[in-house]
XYZ file of N, CA and C in Angstrom:
378
model
N -10.407 22.499 -14.372
C -9.099 22.303 -13.776
C -8.732 20.813 -13.724
N -9.654 19.984 -13.264
C -9.382 18.548 -13.164
C -9.154 17.956 -14.555
N -9.901 18.438 -15.545
C -9.728 17.922 -16.900
C -8.298 18.160 -17.385
N -7.760 19.329 -17.058
C -6.397 19.652 -17.456
C -5.404 18.754 -16.718
N -5.681 18.513 -15.458
C -4.789 17.668 -14.661
C -4.907 16.189 -15.034
N -6.004 15.796 -15.643
C -6.243 14.387 -15.963
C -5.174 13.800 -16.867
N -4.449 14.639 -17.595
C -3.361 14.132 -18.428
C -2.206 13.652 -17.558
N -2.189 14.075 -16.300
C -1.193 13.612 -15.335
C -1.949 13.094 -14.114
N -2.257 11.786 -14.093
C -3.072 11.239 -13.006
C -2.526 11.547 -11.609
N -1.217 11.499 -11.439
C -0.632 11.768 -10.125
C -1.006 13.165 -9.648
N -0.807 14.147 -10.505
C -1.118 15.528 -10.135
C -2.609 15.715 -9.875
N -3.438 15.090 -10.703
C -4.883 15.225 -10.537
C -5.336 14.654 -9.203
N -4.844 13.475 -8.871
C -5.246 12.821 -7.621
C -4.732 13.602 -6.419
N -3.471 14.009 -6.461
C -2.927 14.748 -5.321
C -3.582 16.115 -5.158
N -3.920 16.766 -6.268
C -4.629 18.037 -6.181
C -5.993 17.834 -5.517
N -6.693 16.808 -5.965
C -8.017 16.521 -5.412
C -7.927 16.165 -3.936
N -6.940 15.379 -3.591
C -6.779 14.937 -2.208
C -6.302 16.053 -1.290
N -5.252 16.760 -1.705
C -4.602 17.723 -0.814
C -5.189 19.127 -0.885
N -5.567 19.572 -2.066
C -6.096 20.930 -2.199
C -7.612 20.975 -2.015
N -8.300 20.068 -2.704
C -9.754 20.045 -2.584
C -10.218 19.296 -1.337
N -9.325 18.476 -0.803
C -9.617 17.666 0.389
C -10.862 16.799 0.212
N -10.986 16.242 -0.981
C -12.106 15.367 -1.304
C -11.555 13.946 -1.494
N -11.534 13.206 -0.402
C -10.924 11.875 -0.400
C -11.664 10.918 -1.329
N -12.977 10.925 -1.273
C -13.754 10.016 -2.111
C -13.535 10.304 -3.597
N -13.564 11.583 -3.973
C -13.345 11.936 -5.374
C -11.923 11.558 -5.808
N -10.952 11.783 -4.943
C -9.569 11.423 -5.261
C -9.443 9.909 -5.463
N -10.112 9.143 -4.621
C -10.097 7.681 -4.731
C -10.698 7.242 -6.068
N -11.850 7.793 -6.385
C -12.512 7.454 -7.648
C -11.666 7.878 -8.849
N -11.082 9.050 -8.748
C -10.236 9.574 -9.817
C -9.004 8.690 -10.033
N -8.388 8.263 -8.956
C -7.204 7.403 -9.055
C -7.530 6.127 -9.817
N -8.675 5.554 -9.542
C -9.068 4.328 -10.236
C -9.446 4.598 -11.692
N -10.170 5.664 -11.935
C -10.616 5.933 -13.309
C -9.467 6.361 -14.221
N -8.455 7.034 -13.646
C -7.321 7.501 -14.455
C -6.179 6.481 -14.522
N -6.318 5.373 -13.804
C -5.257 4.360 -13.812
C -3.981 4.850 -13.163
N -4.108 5.477 -12.015
C -2.950 6.009 -11.291
C -1.881 4.939 -11.092
N -0.631 5.282 -11.408
C 0.496 4.356 -11.263
C 1.502 4.807 -10.208
N 1.438 6.039 -9.780
C 2.438 6.608 -8.871
C 2.272 6.049 -7.454
N 3.260 5.299 -6.999
C 3.199 4.662 -5.688
C 3.080 5.683 -4.557
N 3.775 6.809 -4.683
C 3.717 7.810 -3.602
C 2.311 8.394 -3.474
N 1.637 8.590 -4.588
C 0.277 9.120 -4.552
C -0.687 8.071 -3.995
N -0.501 6.818 -4.387
C -1.350 5.754 -3.852
C -1.170 5.638 -2.341
N 0.062 5.779 -1.879
C 0.315 5.683 -0.444
C -0.431 6.770 0.327
N -0.340 7.994 -0.147
C -1.048 9.104 0.519
C -2.552 8.915 0.451
N -3.014 8.478 -0.693
C -4.442 8.267 -0.878
C -4.952 7.135 0.018
N -4.216 6.052 0.090
C -4.630 4.925 0.929
C -4.682 5.332 2.392
N -3.729 6.119 2.830
C -3.723 6.589 4.215
C -4.969 7.411 4.514
N -5.358 8.251 3.582
C -6.562 9.063 3.771
C -7.830 8.223 3.643
N -7.853 7.303 2.683
C -9.077 6.551 2.398
C -9.346 5.446 3.416
N -8.322 5.023 4.137
C -8.556 3.957 5.122
C -9.561 4.377 6.192
N -9.708 5.685 6.389
C -10.698 6.194 7.350
C -12.117 6.072 6.796
N -12.236 6.047 5.467
C -13.537 5.910 4.802
C -13.924 4.432 4.701
N -12.988 3.629 4.198
C -13.251 2.200 3.993
C -11.941 1.428 4.149
N -11.656 0.963 5.366
C -10.371 0.305 5.629
C -10.102 -0.911 4.746
N -11.113 -1.684 4.442
C -10.891 -2.889 3.642
C -10.624 -2.568 2.174
N -11.126 -1.453 1.694
C -10.928 -1.085 0.290
C -9.472 -0.782 -0.027
N -8.703 -0.381 0.967
C -7.302 -0.032 0.703
C -6.379 -1.251 0.704
N -6.884 -2.402 1.110
C -6.026 -3.592 1.170
C -5.392 -3.948 -0.179
N -6.135 -3.943 -1.301
C -5.478 -4.239 -2.584
C -4.394 -3.217 -2.947
N -4.614 -1.964 -2.603
C -3.614 -0.927 -2.870
C -2.360 -1.204 -2.049
N -2.547 -1.509 -0.776
C -1.404 -1.799 0.085
C -0.678 -3.062 -0.371
N -1.431 -4.039 -0.860
C -0.818 -5.260 -1.399
C 0.115 -4.914 -2.554
N -0.356 -4.086 -3.470
C 0.476 -3.669 -4.604
C 1.712 -2.907 -4.135
N 1.539 -2.040 -3.142
C 2.674 -1.266 -2.629
C 3.709 -2.173 -1.970
N 3.253 -3.180 -1.239
C 4.181 -4.135 -0.614
C 4.948 -4.887 -1.693
N 4.235 -5.390 -2.681
C 4.901 -6.126 -3.755
C 5.923 -5.255 -4.475
N 5.598 -3.988 -4.662
C 6.525 -3.061 -5.298
C 7.778 -2.872 -4.449
N 7.616 -2.787 -3.148
C 8.771 -2.612 -2.256
C 9.714 -3.802 -2.326
N 9.182 -4.980 -2.578
C 10.002 -6.194 -2.541
C 10.612 -6.559 -3.888
N 10.511 -5.660 -4.865
C 11.137 -5.938 -6.163
C 12.647 -5.806 -6.094
N 13.138 -5.097 -5.095
C 14.587 -4.936 -4.920
C 14.979 -5.382 -3.523
N 16.147 -5.996 -3.423
C 16.673 -6.390 -2.122
C 17.288 -5.150 -1.464
N 16.619 -4.661 -0.436
C 17.066 -3.446 0.237
C 16.458 -3.421 1.637
N 17.288 -3.232 2.646
C 16.840 -3.278 4.037
C 15.758 -2.238 4.324
N 15.931 -1.039 3.800
C 14.927 0.004 4.036
C 13.578 -0.394 3.443
N 13.607 -0.922 2.234
C 12.365 -1.334 1.572
C 11.715 -2.496 2.320
N 12.531 -3.365 2.915
C 11.987 -4.466 3.717
C 11.236 -3.925 4.927
N 11.800 -2.912 5.585
C 11.138 -2.314 6.753
C 9.813 -1.661 6.351
N 9.835 -0.952 5.235
C 8.608 -0.313 4.745
C 7.550 -1.373 4.447
N 7.941 -2.446 3.778
C 7.000 -3.524 3.450
C 6.445 -4.155 4.727
N 7.292 -4.397 5.701
C 6.848 -5.008 6.957
C 5.854 -4.097 7.682
N 6.117 -2.800 7.695
C 5.185 -1.854 8.333
C 3.842 -1.849 7.605
N 3.882 -1.899 6.294
C 2.624 -1.917 5.527
C 1.841 -3.197 5.795
N 2.544 -4.291 5.882
C 1.866 -5.557 6.170
C 1.248 -5.543 7.567
N 1.950 -4.978 8.515
C 1.390 -4.858 9.870
C 0.127 -3.987 9.834
N 0.173 -2.909 9.062
C -0.980 -2.028 8.906
C -2.136 -2.786 8.257
N -1.834 -3.597 7.251
C -2.862 -4.384 6.585
C -3.540 -5.330 7.579
N -2.755 -5.942 8.450
C -3.337 -6.837 9.456
C -4.250 -6.077 10.401
N -3.843 -4.867 10.767
C -4.677 -4.051 11.660
C -5.987 -3.675 10.972
N -5.906 -3.264 9.717
C -7.109 -2.869 8.981
C -8.062 -4.044 8.777
N -7.496 -5.241 8.577
C -8.314 -6.416 8.279
C -8.779 -7.162 9.529
N -8.240 -6.800 10.678
C -8.592 -7.509 11.914
C -10.101 -7.539 12.093
N -10.599 -8.652 12.567
C -12.037 -8.830 12.829
C -12.893 -8.700 11.571
N -12.312 -8.999 10.424
C -13.096 -8.989 9.184
C -12.847 -10.303 8.452
N -13.578 -10.499 7.377
C -13.386 -11.712 6.585
C -12.109 -11.655 5.741
N -11.419 -10.521 5.759
C -10.178 -10.352 4.992
C -8.926 -10.703 5.807
N -9.080 -10.917 7.106
C -7.924 -11.166 7.973
C -7.134 -12.395 7.518
N -7.825 -13.466 7.187
C -7.148 -14.685 6.743
C -6.415 -14.460 5.422
N -7.010 -13.668 4.530
C -6.359 -13.376 3.238
C -5.042 -12.624 3.439
N -5.049 -11.681 4.352
C -3.832 -10.918 4.627
C -2.753 -11.852 5.170
N -3.118 -12.726 6.109
C -2.141 -13.667 6.662
C -1.633 -14.637 5.597
N -2.509 -15.043 4.682
C -2.080 -15.907 3.573
C -1.095 -15.171 2.673
N -1.353 -13.903 2.418
C -0.453 -13.093 1.603
C 0.929 -13.018 2.262
N 0.946 -12.799 3.559
C 2.216 -12.740 4.285
C 2.936 -14.079 4.195
N 2.214 -15.175 4.363
C 2.811 -16.508 4.263
C 3.399 -16.735 2.868
N 2.675 -16.289 1.846
C 3.179 -16.429 0.469
C 4.457 -15.612 0.279
N 4.486 -14.405 0.827
C 5.689 -13.579 0.714
C 6.866 -14.224 1.441
N 6.599 -14.759 2.615
C 7.673 -15.443 3.359
C 8.235 -16.600 2.536
N 7.363 -17.353 1.889
C 7.816 -18.487 1.089
C 8.550 -18.016 -0.167
N 7.971 -17.069 -0.867
C 8.583 -16.564 -2.096
C 9.974 -15.986 -1.843
N 10.114 -15.308 -0.707
C 11.376 -14.633 -0.395
C 12.114 -15.328 0.752
N 12.012 -16.642 0.798
C 12.629 -17.402 1.890
C 14.149 -17.275 1.920
N 14.741 -16.891 0.802
C 16.205 -16.750 0.752
C 16.664 -15.323 1.042
N 15.785 -14.537 1.618
C 16.130 -13.174 2.028
C 16.029 -13.097 3.558
N 17.092 -13.517 4.241
C 17.024 -13.570 5.708
C 16.745 -12.210 6.347
N 17.251 -11.165 5.757
C 16.993 -9.831 6.318
C 15.509 -9.486 6.249
N 14.868 -9.853 5.163
C 13.431 -9.628 5.030
C 12.675 -10.432 6.086
N 13.071 -11.686 6.261
C 12.413 -12.526 7.258
C 12.550 -11.921 8.660
N 13.728 -11.382 8.954
C 13.938 -10.739 10.266
C 13.059 -9.503 10.420
N 12.915 -8.716 9.350
C 12.049 -7.530 9.421
C 10.595 -7.943 9.641
N 10.179 -9.016 8.991
C 8.827 -9.527 9.197
C 8.654 -9.965 10.655
N 9.653 -10.681 11.164
C 9.600 -11.124 12.568
C 9.550 -9.930 13.510
N 10.384 -8.942 13.251
C 10.446 -7.751 14.079
C 9.109 -7.008 14.090
N 8.398 -7.060 12.971
C 7.099 -6.399 12.876
C 5.972 -7.230 13.487
N 6.324 -8.440 13.960
C 5.318 -9.300 14.573
C 4.395 -9.973 13.588
N 4.884 -10.182 12.386
C 4.073 -10.811 11.350
C 4.109 -12.322 11.478
N 3.027 -12.992 11.109
C 2.989 -14.465 11.211
C 3.942 -15.125 10.215
């Protein structure tokens, strides 16, 4: 069954995650199949953060960057929430400073997006 689904990484990962309820296998499958679907990565990261919170940080980083490709208030709120989540996951670890540096870089890169800056402020981001 998985072999048949492997031609569609999104379906394979979501089947493994939601039907088989095998988070670790879904995580491994997503990486081996080169999963590109942001919605599937989001669901997978939410499930996998319980297994290894720091492992999901690169996935969340990619999702945040994807949200900021377009100027849109809703996408700014989603990005700010993800960044807040990243800070929570990285708290008390050696990754905390990296997350804050990433946020600082985003603030600088998008300094001409006042609405984004306000969403970051509203989310309590540095």
